[in-house]
Coordinates of C-alpha atoms in Angstrom, one line a residue:
M1 CA 8.9 24.9 -4.1
M2 CA 7.7 21.7 -5.9
Y3 CA 4.3 22.0 -4.3
K4 CA 4.0 25.7 -5.4
S5 CA 4.9 24.7 -8.9
L6 CA 2.3 22.0 -9.0
L7 CA -0.4 24.5 -7.9
T8 CA 0.4 26.7 -10.8
V9 CA -0.4 24.2 -13.5
C10 CA -2.6 26.6 -15.4
T11 CA -0.2 29.3 -16.7
A12 CA -1.3 32.7 -17.9
T13 CA -1.4 31.3 -21.5
L14 CA -3.6 28.4 -20.5
L15 CA -6.0 30.4 -18.3
A16 CA -7.8 31.7 -21.4
S17 CA -9.0 28.2 -22.3
C18 CA -8.9 26.6 -18.8
T19 CA -12.2 27.2 -17.1
T20 CA -13.0 24.3 -14.7
M21 CA -11.1 21.1 -13.8
E22 CA -14.1 19.0 -15.0
E23 CA -14.0 20.7 -18.5
V24 CA -10.3 20.1 -18.8
K25 CA -10.8 16.4 -17.9
D26 CA -13.7 16.1 -20.4
K27 CA -11.3 17.3 -23.1
A28 CA -8.7 14.8 -22.0
V29 CA -11.1 11.8 -22.6
G30 CA -10.3 10.2 -25.8
S31 CA -6.9 12.0 -26.2
S32 CA -5.0 8.7 -26.2
G33 CA -3.5 7.5 -29.4
D34 CA -5.1 4.6 -31.3
G35 CA -6.0 2.2 -28.6
S36 CA -7.8 -0.2 -30.9
K37 CA -5.1 -2.8 -30.5
I38 CA -5.5 -2.9 -26.8
R39 CA -7.5 -5.9 -25.6
N40 CA -6.2 -6.0 -22.0
V41 CA -5.7 -3.3 -19.4
I42 CA -3.9 -3.9 -16.1
V43 CA -3.7 -1.3 -13.4
M44 CA -1.4 -1.9 -10.4
I45 CA -1.6 0.4 -7.4
G46 CA 1.0 0.7 -4.6
D47 CA -1.0 2.1 -1.8
G48 CA 1.0 4.8 0.0
M49 CA 3.8 4.4 -2.5
G50 CA 5.4 7.8 -3.1
P51 CA 8.7 8.4 -4.9
Q52 CA 10.4 8.0 -1.5
Q53 CA 9.1 4.4 -1.2
V54 CA 10.2 3.6 -4.8
G55 CA 13.6 5.2 -3.9
L56 CA 14.0 3.0 -0.8
L57 CA 13.6 -0.1 -3.0
D58 CA 16.0 1.3 -5.6
S59 CA 18.6 2.1 -3.0
Y60 CA 18.2 -1.4 -1.5
V61 CA 18.7 -3.1 -5.0
R62 CA 21.7 -0.9 -5.8
Y63 CA 23.6 -0.8 -2.4
A64 CA 22.6 -3.7 -0.2
S65 CA 25.4 -6.2 0.2
D66 CA 23.3 -9.1 -1.0
P67 CA 19.9 -7.9 -2.3
V68 CA 17.2 -10.5 -2.9
L69 CA 16.4 -8.7 -6.2
D70 CA 18.8 -8.2 -9.1
S71 CA 16.7 -5.2 -10.2
S72 CA 13.3 -3.7 -9.4
A73 CA 10.3 -3.8 -11.6
F74 CA 10.2 0.0 -11.4
D75 CA 13.6 0.2 -13.0
R76 CA 12.4 -2.2 -15.7
M77 CA 9.3 -0.1 -16.4
A78 CA 11.3 3.1 -16.5
T79 CA 13.7 1.6 -19.0
E80 CA 11.2 -0.2 -21.2
G81 CA 8.1 2.0 -20.8
V82 CA 7.3 5.6 -19.9
V83 CA 7.4 7.5 -16.6
G84 CA 5.1 10.4 -15.6
I85 CA 4.1 12.1 -12.4
S86 CA 0.6 12.0 -10.9
R87 CA -1.0 14.5 -8.6
T88 CA -3.4 12.9 -6.2
E89 CA -5.5 15.6 -4.4
S90 CA -9.3 15.1 -4.3
N91 CA -12.0 17.8 -4.6
K92 CA -11.0 21.1 -2.8
V93 CA -8.5 19.5 -0.5
L94 CA -4.7 19.2 -0.6
V95 CA -4.3 15.6 0.8
V96 CA -6.3 12.6 -0.5
D97 CA -7.4 9.5 1.4
S98 CA -7.3 6.1 -0.3
A99 CA -11.1 5.9 -1.0
A100 CA -11.3 9.2 -2.8
S101 CA -8.1 8.6 -4.7
A102 CA -9.2 5.1 -5.7
T103 CA -12.5 6.5 -6.8
Q104 CA -10.7 9.1 -8.9
F105 CA -8.4 6.7 -10.7
A106 CA -11.1 4.1 -11.1
S107 CA -13.6 6.5 -12.6
G108 CA -11.8 9.6 -13.9
K109 CA -14.1 11.7 -11.7
L110 CA -13.1 14.0 -8.9
A111 CA -14.3 12.6 -5.6
G112 CA -14.9 13.9 -2.0
S113 CA -12.9 12.5 0.9
E114 CA -13.6 9.0 2.1
M115 CA -16.4 8.2 -0.4
I116 CA -16.4 5.1 -2.6
G117 CA -17.4 5.1 -6.2
A118 CA -19.1 8.5 -6.1
D119 CA -18.1 11.9 -7.5
Y120 CA -17.7 14.9 -5.3
E121 CA -21.4 15.8 -5.9
G122 CA -22.5 12.4 -4.6
N123 CA -23.3 10.9 -8.0
R124 CA -22.5 7.3 -9.0
A125 CA -19.1 7.3 -10.7
V126 CA -18.8 4.5 -13.2
S127 CA -15.5 2.7 -12.9
M128 CA -13.2 1.5 -15.6
L129 CA -13.9 -2.1 -14.4
E130 CA -17.6 -1.5 -15.1
V131 CA -16.8 0.0 -18.5
A132 CA -14.8 -3.1 -19.3
Q133 CA -17.7 -5.3 -18.2
A134 CA -20.0 -3.4 -20.5
K135 CA -17.7 -4.2 -23.4
G136 CA -17.9 -7.9 -22.6
K137 CA -14.4 -8.1 -21.1
A138 CA -13.5 -10.3 -18.1
V139 CA -12.6 -8.3 -15.0
G140 CA -10.6 -9.0 -11.8
L141 CA -9.5 -7.4 -8.5
V142 CA -6.5 -8.5 -6.4
S143 CA -5.3 -7.0 -3.2
D144 CA -3.2 -8.1 -0.2
T145 CA -5.4 -6.1 2.2
R146 CA -9.2 -6.7 2.3
L147 CA -11.3 -7.1 -0.8
T148 CA -13.7 -4.5 0.7
H149 CA -10.8 -2.1 1.5
A150 CA -10.8 1.3 -0.2
T151 CA -8.8 0.6 -3.4
P152 CA -10.5 -2.5 -4.7
A153 CA -13.9 -1.3 -3.4
A154 CA -13.9 1.8 -5.5
Y155 CA -13.8 -0.3 -8.7
A156 CA -16.9 -2.4 -7.9
A157 CA -19.0 -0.5 -5.3
H158 CA -20.7 2.9 -4.8
Q159 CA -21.1 3.9 -1.2
Q160 CA -21.3 7.1 0.9
H161 CA -18.3 6.1 3.1
R162 CA -15.4 3.6 2.9
S163 CA -16.3 2.2 6.4
L164 CA -19.4 0.6 5.0
E165 CA -17.5 -2.6 4.2
N166 CA -20.5 -5.0 4.8
E167 CA -22.5 -3.1 2.2
I168 CA -19.5 -2.9 -0.1
A169 CA -19.0 -6.7 0.1
A170 CA -22.6 -7.3 -1.0
E171 CA -22.4 -4.8 -3.8
M172 CA -19.1 -6.2 -5.0
L173 CA -20.8 -9.6 -5.3
D174 CA -23.6 -8.0 -7.3
T175 CA -21.1 -6.3 -9.6
G176 CA -19.7 -9.7 -10.2
A177 CA -16.0 -9.3 -11.1
D178 CA -14.9 -12.6 -12.5
V179 CA -11.8 -12.9 -10.2
M180 CA -11.7 -11.4 -6.7
L181 CA -8.7 -12.4 -4.6
S182 CA -7.8 -10.8 -1.2
G183 CA -8.3 -10.9 2.5
G184 CA -11.2 -9.6 4.6
I185 CA -13.5 -12.7 4.9
R186 CA -15.0 -11.2 8.0
H187 CA -17.3 -9.0 5.9
W188 CA -18.6 -12.0 3.9
L189 CA -19.6 -14.3 6.8
P190 CA -23.0 -14.3 8.6
Q191 CA -22.9 -12.9 12.1
G192 CA -23.9 -16.4 13.4
V193 CA -20.3 -17.6 13.1
N194 CA -19.4 -15.4 16.1
E195 CA -21.3 -17.9 18.3
E196 CA -18.9 -20.6 19.4
G197 CA -20.2 -24.1 18.4
S198 CA -23.0 -22.8 16.2
A199 CA -24.0 -24.9 13.2
V200 CA -23.1 -22.2 10.7
R201 CA -19.7 -21.8 12.3
Q202 CA -19.0 -25.5 12.1
E203 CA -20.2 -25.5 8.5
L204 CA -17.9 -22.6 7.5
E205 CA -15.0 -23.9 9.4
A206 CA -15.3 -27.1 7.4
L207 CA -15.7 -25.1 4.1
T208 CA -12.6 -23.0 4.7
G209 CA -10.4 -25.8 6.1
G210 CA -10.0 -24.1 9.5
T211 CA -7.2 -21.9 8.3
I212 CA -9.0 -18.6 8.7
S213 CA -10.3 -17.0 11.9
M214 CA -14.1 -17.4 12.0
S215 CA -15.3 -14.0 13.1
S216 CA -17.8 -11.8 11.3
K217 CA -18.2 -8.0 11.1
R218 CA -21.7 -8.4 9.6
K219 CA -24.8 -7.3 11.4
D220 CA -27.0 -9.8 9.6
D221 CA -27.1 -13.4 8.7
R222 CA -26.3 -13.1 5.0
N223 CA -23.8 -15.7 4.0
L224 CA -22.1 -14.1 1.0
L225 CA -19.9 -17.1 0.5
A226 CA -23.0 -19.3 -0.1
E227 CA -24.4 -16.6 -2.5
A228 CA -21.1 -16.5 -4.4
S229 CA -21.1 -20.2 -4.8
E230 CA -24.7 -20.1 -6.1
A231 CA -23.6 -17.4 -8.6
G232 CA -21.0 -19.8 -10.0
Y233 CA -17.8 -18.8 -8.2
D234 CA -15.1 -21.3 -7.3
L235 CA -14.4 -20.5 -3.7
S236 CA -10.8 -20.5 -2.5
F237 CA -9.5 -20.1 1.0
N238 CA -5.8 -21.1 0.9
R239 CA -2.9 -21.3 -1.4
T240 CA -3.7 -24.9 -2.4
D241 CA -7.3 -24.1 -3.2
L242 CA -6.2 -21.3 -5.5
A243 CA -3.7 -23.3 -7.4
A244 CA -6.3 -26.1 -7.9
S245 CA -9.1 -23.8 -9.1
T246 CA -10.1 -24.4 -12.7
G247 CA -13.2 -22.2 -12.9
D248 CA -13.6 -19.0 -14.9
R249 CA -15.0 -17.2 -11.9
V250 CA -13.0 -17.3 -8.7
L251 CA -13.6 -15.7 -5.3
G252 CA -10.6 -16.2 -2.9
L253 CA -10.6 -14.8 0.6
Y254 CA -7.5 -15.8 2.6
S255 CA -7.6 -14.0 6.0
S256 CA -10.0 -12.4 8.4
S257 CA -8.6 -8.9 7.6
G258 CA -5.3 -8.1 5.9
M259 CA -3.1 -10.9 4.5
L260 CA 0.5 -11.6 5.6
D261 CA 2.6 -8.4 5.9
G262 CA 5.8 -8.2 3.9
I263 CA 8.1 -9.5 6.6
A264 CA 5.8 -12.4 7.6
H265 CA 5.6 -13.3 3.9
T266 CA 9.3 -13.2 3.6
Q267 CA 9.7 -15.3 6.7
A268 CA 7.2 -17.9 5.5
G269 CA 9.0 -18.2 2.1
N270 CA 7.7 -20.7 -0.4
G271 CA 7.5 -23.7 1.9
A272 CA 4.4 -25.8 2.1
E273 CA 3.6 -24.4 5.6
R274 CA 2.6 -21.0 4.0
V275 CA -1.1 -21.2 3.8
Q276 CA -1.9 -17.9 2.1
P277 CA -1.1 -17.3 -1.5
S278 CA 1.3 -14.4 -2.2
L279 CA 0.4 -11.3 -4.0
T280 CA 2.5 -12.6 -6.9
E281 CA 0.6 -16.0 -6.9
M282 CA -2.7 -14.2 -6.8
T283 CA -1.7 -12.0 -9.7
A284 CA -0.5 -14.9 -11.8
K285 CA -3.7 -16.8 -11.2
A286 CA -5.8 -13.8 -12.1
L287 CA -4.0 -13.5 -15.4
S288 CA -4.4 -17.2 -16.2
V289 CA -8.1 -17.0 -15.6
L290 CA -8.8 -13.7 -17.3
E291 CA -6.7 -14.2 -20.4
D292 CA -9.1 -16.9 -21.7
D293 CA -11.7 -14.3 -22.4
E294 CA -11.9 -13.7 -26.2
D295 CA -12.8 -10.0 -25.6
G296 CA -9.9 -9.3 -23.4
F297 CA -9.8 -8.3 -19.8
F298 CA -9.4 -5.6 -17.1
L299 CA -7.4 -6.4 -13.9
M300 CA -6.5 -4.2 -10.9
V301 CA -3.8 -5.4 -8.5
E302 CA -3.1 -3.6 -5.3
G303 CA 0.0 -3.8 -3.1
G304 CA -1.9 -2.3 -0.2
Q305 CA 0.2 -2.9 2.8
I306 CA 3.0 -0.5 1.7
D307 CA 0.6 2.1 3.1
W308 CA 0.0 0.2 6.4
A309 CA 3.8 -0.1 7.1
A310 CA 4.2 3.6 6.4
H311 CA 1.4 4.5 8.7
N312 CA 3.3 2.7 11.4
N313 CA 6.5 4.4 10.4
D314 CA 8.0 0.9 10.0
A315 CA 10.7 1.3 7.3
G316 CA 11.8 -2.4 7.5
T317 CA 8.4 -3.8 6.8
M318 CA 7.9 -1.1 4.1
L319 CA 11.0 -2.4 2.3
H320 CA 9.6 -5.9 2.3
E321 CA 6.2 -4.6 1.0
M322 CA 8.0 -2.9 -1.8
I323 CA 9.8 -6.1 -2.7
K324 CA 6.5 -8.0 -2.6
F325 CA 4.9 -5.5 -4.9
S326 CA 7.9 -5.4 -7.3
D327 CA 7.7 -9.2 -7.6
A328 CA 4.0 -9.0 -8.6
I329 CA 4.7 -6.4 -11.2
D330 CA 7.5 -8.6 -12.6
V331 CA 5.0 -11.4 -13.1
V332 CA 2.8 -9.1 -15.2
L333 CA 5.8 -7.8 -17.2
D334 CA 6.9 -11.3 -18.0
W335 CA 3.3 -12.2 -19.1
M336 CA 3.3 -9.1 -21.3
K337 CA 6.6 -9.9 -23.1
D338 CA 6.2 -9.9 -26.9
R339 CA 2.6 -8.8 -26.6
D340 CA 1.3 -5.6 -28.2
D341 CA -2.3 -5.9 -27.0
T342 CA -1.9 -5.0 -23.4
L343 CA -1.6 -1.7 -21.5
L344 CA -0.1 -1.8 -18.0
V345 CA -0.2 1.3 -15.7
V346 CA 1.5 1.3 -12.3
S347 CA 1.0 4.1 -9.9
A348 CA 0.0 5.0 -6.4
D349 CA -3.0 6.6 -4.6
H350 CA -0.8 8.8 -2.5
E351 CA 2.4 8.8 -0.5
T352 CA 2.2 7.9 3.2
G353 CA 4.3 9.1 6.1
G354 CA 6.6 11.6 4.5
F355 CA 9.3 9.0 4.5
G356 CA 13.0 9.6 3.8
F357 CA 16.6 9.2 4.8
A358 CA 18.2 12.3 6.3
Y359 CA 21.7 13.2 7.5
S360 CA 22.2 13.7 11.2
R361 CA 24.6 14.9 13.8
N362 CA 24.5 11.6 15.6
D363 CA 27.4 9.0 15.3
L364 CA 29.6 11.2 13.2
P365 CA 32.0 9.3 10.9
E366 CA 35.6 8.9 11.8
G367 CA 38.2 10.7 9.6
Q368 CA 40.2 8.7 7.1
P369 CA 43.2 9.7 5.0
L370 CA 42.7 10.0 1.2
D371 CA 45.6 9.6 -1.2
G372 CA 44.0 11.5 -4.1
D373 CA 45.7 14.5 -5.6
V374 CA 43.3 16.9 -3.8
F375 CA 43.8 15.4 -0.3
H376 CA 47.5 14.1 -0.5
G377 CA 46.9 11.8 2.5
E378 CA 45.1 14.4 4.6
Q379 CA 41.9 13.4 6.6
Y380 CA 38.5 13.2 4.9
K381 CA 36.0 13.8 7.6
P382 CA 32.4 14.9 6.7
N383 CA 30.7 17.2 9.3
W384 CA 27.5 15.1 9.3
N385 CA 26.4 11.5 9.4
F386 CA 25.0 11.0 5.9
G387 CA 23.7 7.5 6.5
N388 CA 25.7 4.3 5.9
V389 CA 24.4 2.0 3.1
E390 CA 24.7 -0.9 5.6
T391 CA 21.4 0.5 6.9
L392 CA 19.6 -1.1 4.0
D393 CA 20.8 -4.6 5.0
R394 CA 19.8 -3.9 8.6
L395 CA 16.3 -2.8 7.5
Y396 CA 15.9 -6.0 5.4
E397 CA 17.0 -8.2 8.3
Q398 CA 14.0 -7.2 10.5
K399 CA 12.2 -10.3 11.5
L400 CA 8.9 -8.9 12.8
S401 CA 6.8 -5.9 11.6
Y402 CA 6.1 -3.3 14.2
D403 CA 2.5 -4.7 14.3
G404 CA 4.0 -8.1 15.0
I405 CA 6.3 -6.7 17.7
F406 CA 3.5 -5.0 19.6
S407 CA 1.1 -8.0 19.1
Q408 CA 3.7 -10.2 20.7
F409 CA 4.2 -7.7 23.5
D410 CA 0.4 -7.3 24.1
S411 CA -0.1 -11.0 24.2
L412 CA 2.0 -11.2 27.4
D413 CA 0.4 -11.3 30.7
E414 CA -0.2 -7.7 31.9
S415 CA 2.3 -8.1 34.6
Q416 CA 4.9 -9.0 32.0
Q417 CA 4.2 -6.0 29.7
T418 CA 7.3 -4.2 30.9
P419 CA 10.0 -2.1 29.3
E420 CA 12.4 -4.9 29.8
N421 CA 10.3 -7.3 27.8
L422 CA 9.6 -4.8 25.1
R423 CA 13.3 -4.2 24.7
M424 CA 13.9 -7.9 24.4
I425 CA 11.3 -8.3 21.7
V426 CA 12.5 -5.3 19.7
N427 CA 16.2 -6.3 20.0
T428 CA 15.4 -9.9 19.0
N429 CA 13.5 -8.9 15.9
T430 CA 15.3 -5.8 14.6
E431 CA 18.8 -4.8 13.8
F432 CA 18.4 -1.5 15.6
P433 CA 18.7 -2.4 19.3
I434 CA 17.1 -0.1 21.9
T435 CA 18.1 0.6 25.4
L436 CA 16.0 0.1 28.5
A437 CA 15.5 3.8 28.8
Q438 CA 14.3 4.0 25.2
A439 CA 11.8 1.1 25.8
R440 CA 10.5 3.1 28.8
R441 CA 10.0 6.1 26.4
V442 CA 8.0 4.0 24.0
L443 CA 5.7 3.0 26.8
E444 CA 5.6 6.5 28.4
T445 CA 2.7 7.0 30.7
E446 CA 3.9 9.9 32.8
L447 CA 1.4 12.6 33.9
N448 CA 3.2 15.3 32.0
V449 CA 1.8 14.2 28.6
Y450 CA -0.5 15.3 25.8
Y451 CA -3.4 12.9 25.9
V452 CA -5.7 12.0 23.1
P453 CA -8.7 9.9 24.2
D454 CA -8.3 6.3 23.1
H455 CA -5.2 7.3 21.3
G456 CA -2.5 6.9 23.9
T457 CA 0.0 9.4 25.2
L458 CA 2.8 11.7 24.0
S459 CA 5.2 13.2 26.5
A460 CA 6.0 16.8 25.8
E461 CA 9.4 16.5 27.5
R462 CA 10.5 13.3 25.9
F463 CA 8.9 13.8 22.4
P464 CA 8.8 17.5 21.9
L465 CA 8.6 17.3 18.1
M466 CA 5.7 14.8 18.1
H467 CA 4.0 16.9 20.8
E468 CA 4.3 20.1 18.8
R469 CA 3.0 18.3 15.7
K470 CA 0.4 16.2 17.5
A471 CA -2.3 17.1 14.9
F472 CA -0.3 15.1 12.3
Y473 CA -0.3 11.8 14.3
V474 CA -3.9 10.9 13.8
Y475 CA -3.7 7.1 14.3
G476 CA -3.1 7.4 18.0
S477 CA -3.9 3.8 18.8
G478 CA -0.7 2.9 17.1
I479 CA 1.4 5.7 18.5
R480 CA 3.8 3.3 20.2
K481 CA 5.0 2.2 16.7
N482 CA 5.6 5.8 15.7
I483 CA 7.5 6.5 18.9
L484 CA 9.6 3.3 18.4
A485 CA 10.4 4.6 14.9
S486 CA 11.6 8.0 16.4
V487 CA 13.7 6.1 19.0
V488 CA 15.6 4.1 16.4
A489 CA 15.9 7.0 13.9
E490 CA 19.3 8.0 15.3
Q491 CA 20.7 4.7 14.2
S492 CA 18.8 4.3 10.9
N493 CA 18.8 7.9 9.6
V494 CA 15.1 7.4 8.7
V495 CA 12.8 10.3 9.2
W496 CA 9.0 10.6 8.9
A497 CA 6.8 13.6 8.7
S498 CA 3.7 12.0 10.3
D499 CA 1.7 8.8 10.5
N500 CA -0.6 9.7 7.7
H501 CA -0.8 10.7 4.0
S502 CA 1.1 13.5 2.4
S503 CA 0.4 15.5 -0.8
T504 CA 3.6 14.4 -2.5
P505 CA 3.0 13.6 -6.2
V506 CA 3.6 10.0 -7.1
Y507 CA 5.1 8.2 -10.0
L508 CA 3.1 7.0 -13.0
F509 CA 4.6 4.2 -15.1
A510 CA 3.1 2.9 -18.3
M511 CA 4.0 0.0 -20.6
G512 CA 2.4 -1.0 -23.9
P513 CA 2.2 0.3 -27.5
D514 CA 3.9 3.7 -27.9
E515 CA 0.8 5.3 -29.4
T516 CA -1.1 4.5 -26.1
T517 CA 1.6 5.0 -23.5
D518 CA 2.6 8.5 -24.8
A519 CA -0.5 9.9 -23.1
F520 CA 1.0 9.0 -19.6
K521 CA 4.0 11.3 -19.9
G522 CA 4.2 14.6 -18.0
I523 CA 2.4 15.8 -14.9
L524 CA -1.2 14.5 -14.8
H525 CA -3.9 14.2 -12.1
T526 CA -5.1 10.7 -11.2
T527 CA -8.4 11.5 -13.0
D528 CA -6.4 12.4 -16.2
W529 CA -4.7 9.0 -16.4
A530 CA -7.9 7.2 -15.5
N531 CA -9.7 8.9 -18.4
E532 CA -6.9 7.9 -20.7
I533 CA -7.5 4.3 -19.7
I534 CA -11.3 4.6 -20.0
A535 CA -10.8 6.0 -23.5
V536 CA -8.8 2.9 -24.5
L537 CA -11.4 0.6 -23.0
D538 CA -14.4 2.5 -24.5

């Protein structure tokens, strides 16, 4: 019903003046209030963060027995700022991917699926980062995924497809954002580092301190780190480097691909043994560098691994990712306190997984007498299991992400990759123990299966729902994670629609002067709120 209502945005009254979506957006540009006071614009994107993911964090803060947060940054923004709703679909499709969505909220232009920094007709779409640069502002990009991943890439590159990460890296360097902090060093290293013992490998191992895997995805010998150094960037490869950096241009790359997932980050804590900076630390550093520009700045920060956890149907890791992102937002809110020259917008590119808690007919609650004047001591016994709030503590207590669980399992000798050992790893690292029979189900290899080449197997007998909806489990190489999620669902009351994106509208939070933030109320499209920001910058 919500979806149908969103599709009927143009009412009969509006149709007379509503011709094309592009014309509507053109009218929206410049409709913000007086943005002349705004020197700084900060956009924070929770990749895959639908209202369900925000709701998970809210439930944890409110009902966990000893939550690590007193309150969430989203509650703070809803109280002190404004809240709207954002539609996310890209051109002529119902469901958006991260590249098209990022292109849309970076440029205010409708995009086609999987393209980077180009509108749906294939034209270069100028991003708000580039608008800010043209106005003489300092600009920065921060993400806990890869710098060349879809969301940061769309702000500083223009490519036919999101998979062209080598080309994206080179173009991002040319674009020249003042601060770039993330993972994904593999797209910045020359292919020669893949040769064990090569001179360039030894040179770069020394440069990076030996804390990052030396492997390259490049097909050439371009050393983008050397080029960045020549362009005046301070290079940073670990937490200590970043803290010590004093330059006004910083390129920090802290992992081969994505940075620490939420659980790994929580487990590492703030001890000296944690090599990688946190999303919060990267955000704080970016602010400290960019704020010195007398013309102001633009900064985009992405909590990108919310999406990755949701693709894996890994609710425990997703909770930790939401905590990580909330911490980063809090740093920005604290920095903004008592300022009236900054606009902060927090939203998402899409929801991932169709996540939710649902009531079930498993493990029904015991009856209990109630002394209230309606019950008079008679039994109160609901017909369904509506989910115990203790589930929130059990989700938080997870010690390894699903990625980590199967990485540990796959590292075993092939002869040891047994259901018994999978059960041991799962039960050691989660609060939802599985049986030996369930471990066998996760590793199902029976002949009576639906088989997707290179994607693994789904048993029609053991997983009828997944089998019937096989078209919606597209990341088959990770299907074991999704099956594990379905196995523990009876204990967690967690349900998932698929392993990919949904069309669910997402929240849109804004903080800043009232005359500017009023434009972010209501139901907008990602291009609409992007154009409001561009109007402020321009």
